[in-house]
mmCIF file of C-alpha atoms in Angstrom:
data_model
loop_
_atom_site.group_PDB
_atom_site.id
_atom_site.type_symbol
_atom_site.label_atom_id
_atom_site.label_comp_id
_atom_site.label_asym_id
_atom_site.label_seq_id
_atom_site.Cartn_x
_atom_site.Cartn_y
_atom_site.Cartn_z
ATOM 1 C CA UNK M 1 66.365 185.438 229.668
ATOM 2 C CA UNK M 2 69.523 187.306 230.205
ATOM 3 C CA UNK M 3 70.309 189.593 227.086
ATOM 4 C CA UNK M 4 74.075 190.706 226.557
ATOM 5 C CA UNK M 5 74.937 193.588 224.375
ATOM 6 C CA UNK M 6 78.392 192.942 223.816
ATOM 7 C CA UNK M 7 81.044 193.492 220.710
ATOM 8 C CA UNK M 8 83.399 190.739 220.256
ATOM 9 C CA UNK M 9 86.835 192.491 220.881
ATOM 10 C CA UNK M 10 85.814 194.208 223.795
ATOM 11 C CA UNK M 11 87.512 193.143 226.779
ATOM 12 C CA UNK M 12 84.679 194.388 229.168
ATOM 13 C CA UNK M 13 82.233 192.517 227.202
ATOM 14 C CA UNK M 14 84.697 189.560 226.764
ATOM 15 C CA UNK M 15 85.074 188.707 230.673
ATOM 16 C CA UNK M 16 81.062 188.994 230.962
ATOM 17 C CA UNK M 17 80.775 186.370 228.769
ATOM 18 C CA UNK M 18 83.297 184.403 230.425
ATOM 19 C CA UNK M 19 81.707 184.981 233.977
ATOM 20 C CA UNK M 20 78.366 184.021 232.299
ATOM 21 C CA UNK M 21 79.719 180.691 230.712
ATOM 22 C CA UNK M 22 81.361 179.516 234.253
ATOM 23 C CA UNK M 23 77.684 180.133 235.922
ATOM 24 C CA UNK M 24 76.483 178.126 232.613
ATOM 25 C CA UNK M 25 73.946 180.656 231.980
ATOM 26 C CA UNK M 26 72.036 180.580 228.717
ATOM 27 C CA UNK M 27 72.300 184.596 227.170
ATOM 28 C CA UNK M 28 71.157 186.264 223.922
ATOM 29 C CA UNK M 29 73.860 188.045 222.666
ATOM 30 C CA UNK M 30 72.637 191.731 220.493
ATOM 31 C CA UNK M 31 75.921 192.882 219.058
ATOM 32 C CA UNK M 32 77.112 196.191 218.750
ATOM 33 C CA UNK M 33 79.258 197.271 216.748
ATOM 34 C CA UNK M 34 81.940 199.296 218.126
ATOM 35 C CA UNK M 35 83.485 199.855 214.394
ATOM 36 C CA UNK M 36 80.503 201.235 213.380
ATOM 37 C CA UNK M 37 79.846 203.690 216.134
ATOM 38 C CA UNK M 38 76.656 202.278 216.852
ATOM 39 C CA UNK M 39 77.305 202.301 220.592
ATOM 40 C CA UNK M 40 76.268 206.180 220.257
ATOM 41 C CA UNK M 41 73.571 205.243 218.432
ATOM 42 C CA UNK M 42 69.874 206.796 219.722
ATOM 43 C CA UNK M 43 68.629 203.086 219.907
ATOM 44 C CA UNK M 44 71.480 201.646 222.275
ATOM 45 C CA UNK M 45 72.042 204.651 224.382
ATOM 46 C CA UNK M 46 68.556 204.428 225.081
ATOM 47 C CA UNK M 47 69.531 201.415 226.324
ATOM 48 C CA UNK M 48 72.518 201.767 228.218
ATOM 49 C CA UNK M 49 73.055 205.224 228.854
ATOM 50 C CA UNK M 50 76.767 204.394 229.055
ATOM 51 C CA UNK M 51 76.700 203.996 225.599
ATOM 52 C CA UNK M 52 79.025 201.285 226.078
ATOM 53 C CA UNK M 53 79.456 197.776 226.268
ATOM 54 C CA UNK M 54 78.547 195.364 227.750
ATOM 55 C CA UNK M 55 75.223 196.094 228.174
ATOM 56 C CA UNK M 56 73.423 193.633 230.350
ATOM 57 C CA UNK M 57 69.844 192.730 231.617
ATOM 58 C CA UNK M 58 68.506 189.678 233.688
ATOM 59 C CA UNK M 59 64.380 189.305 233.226
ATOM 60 C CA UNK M 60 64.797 187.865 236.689
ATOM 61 C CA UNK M 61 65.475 191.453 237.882
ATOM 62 C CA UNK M 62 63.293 194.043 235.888
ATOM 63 C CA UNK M 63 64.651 197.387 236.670
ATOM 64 C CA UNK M 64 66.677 197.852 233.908
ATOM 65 C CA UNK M 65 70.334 197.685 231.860
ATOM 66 C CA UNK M 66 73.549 197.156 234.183
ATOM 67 C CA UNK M 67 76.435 198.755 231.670
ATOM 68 C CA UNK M 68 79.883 197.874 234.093
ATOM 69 C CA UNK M 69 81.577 194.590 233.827
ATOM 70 C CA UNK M 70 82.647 194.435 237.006
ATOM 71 C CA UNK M 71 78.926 195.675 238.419
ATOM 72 C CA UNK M 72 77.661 192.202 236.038
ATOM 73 C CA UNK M 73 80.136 189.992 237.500
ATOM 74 C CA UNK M 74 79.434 190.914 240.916
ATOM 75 C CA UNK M 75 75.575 191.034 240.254
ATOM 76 C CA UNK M 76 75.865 187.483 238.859
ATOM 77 C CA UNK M 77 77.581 185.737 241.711
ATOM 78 C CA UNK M 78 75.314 187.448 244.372
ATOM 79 C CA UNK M 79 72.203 186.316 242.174
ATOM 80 C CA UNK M 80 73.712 183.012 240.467
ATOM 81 C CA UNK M 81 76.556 181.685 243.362
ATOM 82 C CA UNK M 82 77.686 179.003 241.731
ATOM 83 C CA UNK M 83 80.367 178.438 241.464
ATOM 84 C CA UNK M 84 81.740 181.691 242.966
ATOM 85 C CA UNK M 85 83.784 184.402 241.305
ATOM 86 C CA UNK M 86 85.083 186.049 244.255
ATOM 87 C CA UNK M 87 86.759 183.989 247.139
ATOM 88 C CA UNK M 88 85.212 183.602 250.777
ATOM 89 C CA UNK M 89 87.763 184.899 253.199
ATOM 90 C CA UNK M 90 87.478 188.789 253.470
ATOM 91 C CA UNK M 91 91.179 189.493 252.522
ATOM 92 C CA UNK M 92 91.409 187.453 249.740
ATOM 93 C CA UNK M 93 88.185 188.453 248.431
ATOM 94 C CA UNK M 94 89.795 192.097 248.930
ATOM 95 C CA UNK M 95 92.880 190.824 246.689
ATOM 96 C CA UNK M 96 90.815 189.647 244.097
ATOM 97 C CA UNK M 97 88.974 192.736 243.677
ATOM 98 C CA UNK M 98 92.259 194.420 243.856
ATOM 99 C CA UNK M 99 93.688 192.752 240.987
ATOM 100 C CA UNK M 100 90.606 192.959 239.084
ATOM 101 C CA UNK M 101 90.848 196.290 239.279
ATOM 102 C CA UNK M 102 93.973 197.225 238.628
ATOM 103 C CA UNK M 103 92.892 196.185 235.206
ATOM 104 C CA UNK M 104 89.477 197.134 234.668
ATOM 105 C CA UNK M 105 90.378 200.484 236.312
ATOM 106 C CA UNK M 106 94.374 201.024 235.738
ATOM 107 C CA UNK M 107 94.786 199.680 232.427
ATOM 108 C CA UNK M 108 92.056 199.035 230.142
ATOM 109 C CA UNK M 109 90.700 203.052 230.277
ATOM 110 C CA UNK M 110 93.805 204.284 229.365
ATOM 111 C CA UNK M 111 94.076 201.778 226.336
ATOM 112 C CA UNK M 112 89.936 202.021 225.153
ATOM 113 C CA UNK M 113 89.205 203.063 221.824
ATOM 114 C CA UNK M 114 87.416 205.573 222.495
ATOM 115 C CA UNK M 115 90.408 206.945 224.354
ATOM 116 C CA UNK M 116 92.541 205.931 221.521
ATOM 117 C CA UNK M 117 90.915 207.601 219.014
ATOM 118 C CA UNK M 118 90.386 210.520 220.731
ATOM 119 C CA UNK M 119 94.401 210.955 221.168
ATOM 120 C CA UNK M 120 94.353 211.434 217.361
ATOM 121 C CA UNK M 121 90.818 213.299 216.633
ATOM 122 C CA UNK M 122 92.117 215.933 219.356
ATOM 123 C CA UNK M 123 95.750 215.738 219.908
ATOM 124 C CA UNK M 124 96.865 214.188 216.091
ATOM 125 C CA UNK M 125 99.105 211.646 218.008
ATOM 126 C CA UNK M 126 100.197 209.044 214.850
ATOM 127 C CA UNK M 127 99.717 205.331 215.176
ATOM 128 C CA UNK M 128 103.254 204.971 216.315
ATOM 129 C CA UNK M 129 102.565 207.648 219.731
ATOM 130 C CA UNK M 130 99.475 206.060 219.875
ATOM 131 C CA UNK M 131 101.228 202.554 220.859
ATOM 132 C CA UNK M 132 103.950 204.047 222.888
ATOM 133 C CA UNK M 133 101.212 205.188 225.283
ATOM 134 C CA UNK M 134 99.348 201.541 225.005
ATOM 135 C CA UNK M 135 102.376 199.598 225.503
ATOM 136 C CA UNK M 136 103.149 202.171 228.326
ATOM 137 C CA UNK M 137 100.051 201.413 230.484
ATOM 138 C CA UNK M 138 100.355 197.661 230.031
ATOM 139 C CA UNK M 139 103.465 197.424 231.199
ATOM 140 C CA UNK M 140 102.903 199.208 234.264
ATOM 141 C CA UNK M 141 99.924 197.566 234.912
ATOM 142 C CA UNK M 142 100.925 193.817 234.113
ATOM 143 C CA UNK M 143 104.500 194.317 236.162
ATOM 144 C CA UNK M 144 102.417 195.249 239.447
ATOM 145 C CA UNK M 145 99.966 192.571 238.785
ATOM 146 C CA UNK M 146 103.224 189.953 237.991
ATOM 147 C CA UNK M 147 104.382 190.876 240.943
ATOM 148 C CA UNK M 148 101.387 190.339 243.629
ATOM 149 C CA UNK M 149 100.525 187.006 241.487
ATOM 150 C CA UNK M 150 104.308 185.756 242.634
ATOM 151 C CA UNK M 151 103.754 186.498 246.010
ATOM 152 C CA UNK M 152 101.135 183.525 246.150
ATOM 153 C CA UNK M 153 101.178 179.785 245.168
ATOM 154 C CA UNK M 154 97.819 179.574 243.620
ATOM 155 C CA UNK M 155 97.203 177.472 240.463
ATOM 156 C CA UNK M 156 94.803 180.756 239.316
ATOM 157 C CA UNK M 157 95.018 184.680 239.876
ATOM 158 C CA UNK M 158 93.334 184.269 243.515
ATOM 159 C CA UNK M 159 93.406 180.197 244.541
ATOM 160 C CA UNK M 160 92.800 177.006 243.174
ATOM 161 C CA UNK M 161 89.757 177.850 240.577
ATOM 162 C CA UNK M 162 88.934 181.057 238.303
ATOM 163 C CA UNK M 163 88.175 184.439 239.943
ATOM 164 C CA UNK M 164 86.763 187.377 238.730
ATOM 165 C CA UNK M 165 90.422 188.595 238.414
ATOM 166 C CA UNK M 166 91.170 185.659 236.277
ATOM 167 C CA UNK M 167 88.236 187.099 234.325
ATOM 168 C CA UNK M 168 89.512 190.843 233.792
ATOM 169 C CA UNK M 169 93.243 188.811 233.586
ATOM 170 C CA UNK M 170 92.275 186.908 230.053
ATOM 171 C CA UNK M 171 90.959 189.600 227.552
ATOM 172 C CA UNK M 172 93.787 192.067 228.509
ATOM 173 C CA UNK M 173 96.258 189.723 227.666
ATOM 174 C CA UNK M 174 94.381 188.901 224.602
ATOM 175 C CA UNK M 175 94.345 192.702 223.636
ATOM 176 C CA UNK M 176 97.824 192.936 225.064
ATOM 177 C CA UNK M 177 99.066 190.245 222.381
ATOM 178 C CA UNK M 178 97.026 192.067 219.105
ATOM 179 C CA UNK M 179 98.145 195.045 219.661
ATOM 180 C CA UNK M 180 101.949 193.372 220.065
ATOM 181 C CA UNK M 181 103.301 194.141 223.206
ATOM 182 C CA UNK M 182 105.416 191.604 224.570
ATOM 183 C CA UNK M 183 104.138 189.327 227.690
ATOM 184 C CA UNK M 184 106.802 187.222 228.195
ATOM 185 C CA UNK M 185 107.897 188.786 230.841
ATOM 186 C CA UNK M 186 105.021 188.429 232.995
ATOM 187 C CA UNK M 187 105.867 184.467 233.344
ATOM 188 C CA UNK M 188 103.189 183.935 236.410
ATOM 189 C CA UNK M 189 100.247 185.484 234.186
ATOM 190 C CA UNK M 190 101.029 183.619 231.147
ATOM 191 C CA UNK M 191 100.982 180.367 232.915
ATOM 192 C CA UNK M 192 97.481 181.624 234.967
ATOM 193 C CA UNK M 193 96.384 182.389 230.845
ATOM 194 C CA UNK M 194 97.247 179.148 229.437
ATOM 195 C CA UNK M 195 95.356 176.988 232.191
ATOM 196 C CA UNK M 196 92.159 179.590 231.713
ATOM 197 C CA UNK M 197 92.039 179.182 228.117
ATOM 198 C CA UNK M 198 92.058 175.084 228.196
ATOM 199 C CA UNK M 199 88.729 175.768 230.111
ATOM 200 C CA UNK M 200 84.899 175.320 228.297
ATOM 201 C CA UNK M 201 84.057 178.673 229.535
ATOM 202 C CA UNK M 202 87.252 180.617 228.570
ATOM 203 C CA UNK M 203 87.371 178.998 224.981
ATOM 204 C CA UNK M 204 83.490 179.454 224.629
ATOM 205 C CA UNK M 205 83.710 183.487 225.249
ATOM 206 C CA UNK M 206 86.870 184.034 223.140
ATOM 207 C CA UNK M 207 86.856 186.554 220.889
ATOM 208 C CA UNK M 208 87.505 184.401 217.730
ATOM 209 C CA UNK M 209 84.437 181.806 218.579
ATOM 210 C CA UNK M 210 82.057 184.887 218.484
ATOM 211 C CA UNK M 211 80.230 186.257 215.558
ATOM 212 C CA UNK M 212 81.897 190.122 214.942
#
């Protein structure tokens, strides 16, 4: 049985669960509580070290707790291939990895809550600063991603069906829009977000069709 540590907001933990539901792998989800702090807690980080989420394990592979989203994603399309998150060809497997992290990497660090709060535990930045600097990073992050996405004519980020960039693409937009920066600018990754979300999978791992 796979087992999935995850917190319903969390981006990292949302694209796991969309990467899971396109292999249409059963998981037991143990929530965690990032509200609560109990991410730091004794019992989870002896867990996942990390003491983040996700936090993912496999009982077909014993040695132990995988805590990086993109580290699951890849894991589960070299152990489960099908269908495949990550395209054939070299390059545009390259370009997919490329996109998906310039989001994992470039953008959703710089925006964590754990970052977020500790720009006001340390530096007393006010709610206000604090979504100057969000809005900041997602705006350069989504322009450079608008801009490779127009270079191609692919009905997805990277060809004709879902990628793992599609994946990392989804819950940043989601936290993009709740935290209300505008998107309607990036024309070529709304359109990419609206044909992901009228798929089983996407709608399945949303954030509101979890328990919080």
């Amino acid at each position: 049985m796979i087992k999935l540590y995850d917190y319903y907001r969390s981006s990292a933990s949302y694209r796991v669960r969309i990467a899971l539901n396109l292999k249409q792998l059963a998981y037991d989800q143990r929530p965690v509580s990032l509200l609560d702090n109990e991410q730091n807690s004794a019992s989870y980080t002896a867990i996942n070290p990390n003491g983040l989420v996700p936090g993912f394990s496999d009982d077909a592979d014993s040695t132990g707790v995988l805590g990086q989203s993109i580290a699951i994603i890849e894991y589960l399309d070299e152990c489960y291939p099908e269908p495949p998150l990550l395209p054939q060809n070299a390059f545009d497997k390259a370009r997919c990895r490329e996109i998906s992290l310039a989001i994992a990497c470039d953008i959703h660090p710089l925006n964590n809550l754990r970052v977020l709060n500790y720009l006001n535990t340390e530096f007393g930045v006010n709610q206000n600063e604090k979504m100057v600097w969000y809005h900041h990073w997602l705006q350069r992050g989504f322009q450079a991603i608008e801009s490779l996405i127009s270079r191609q004519n692919t009905t997805f980020c990277c060809g004709n069906s879902p990628t793992m960039a599609d994946i990392c693409l989804v819950p940043q937009l989601y936290n993009a829009k709740r935290f209300g920066f505008d998107t309607s600018r990036y024309q070529h990754l709304l359109e990419i977000e609206q044909r992901c979300l009228e798929l089983p999978a996407f709608v399945k791992a949303h954030p509101d069709n979890q328990m919080p």
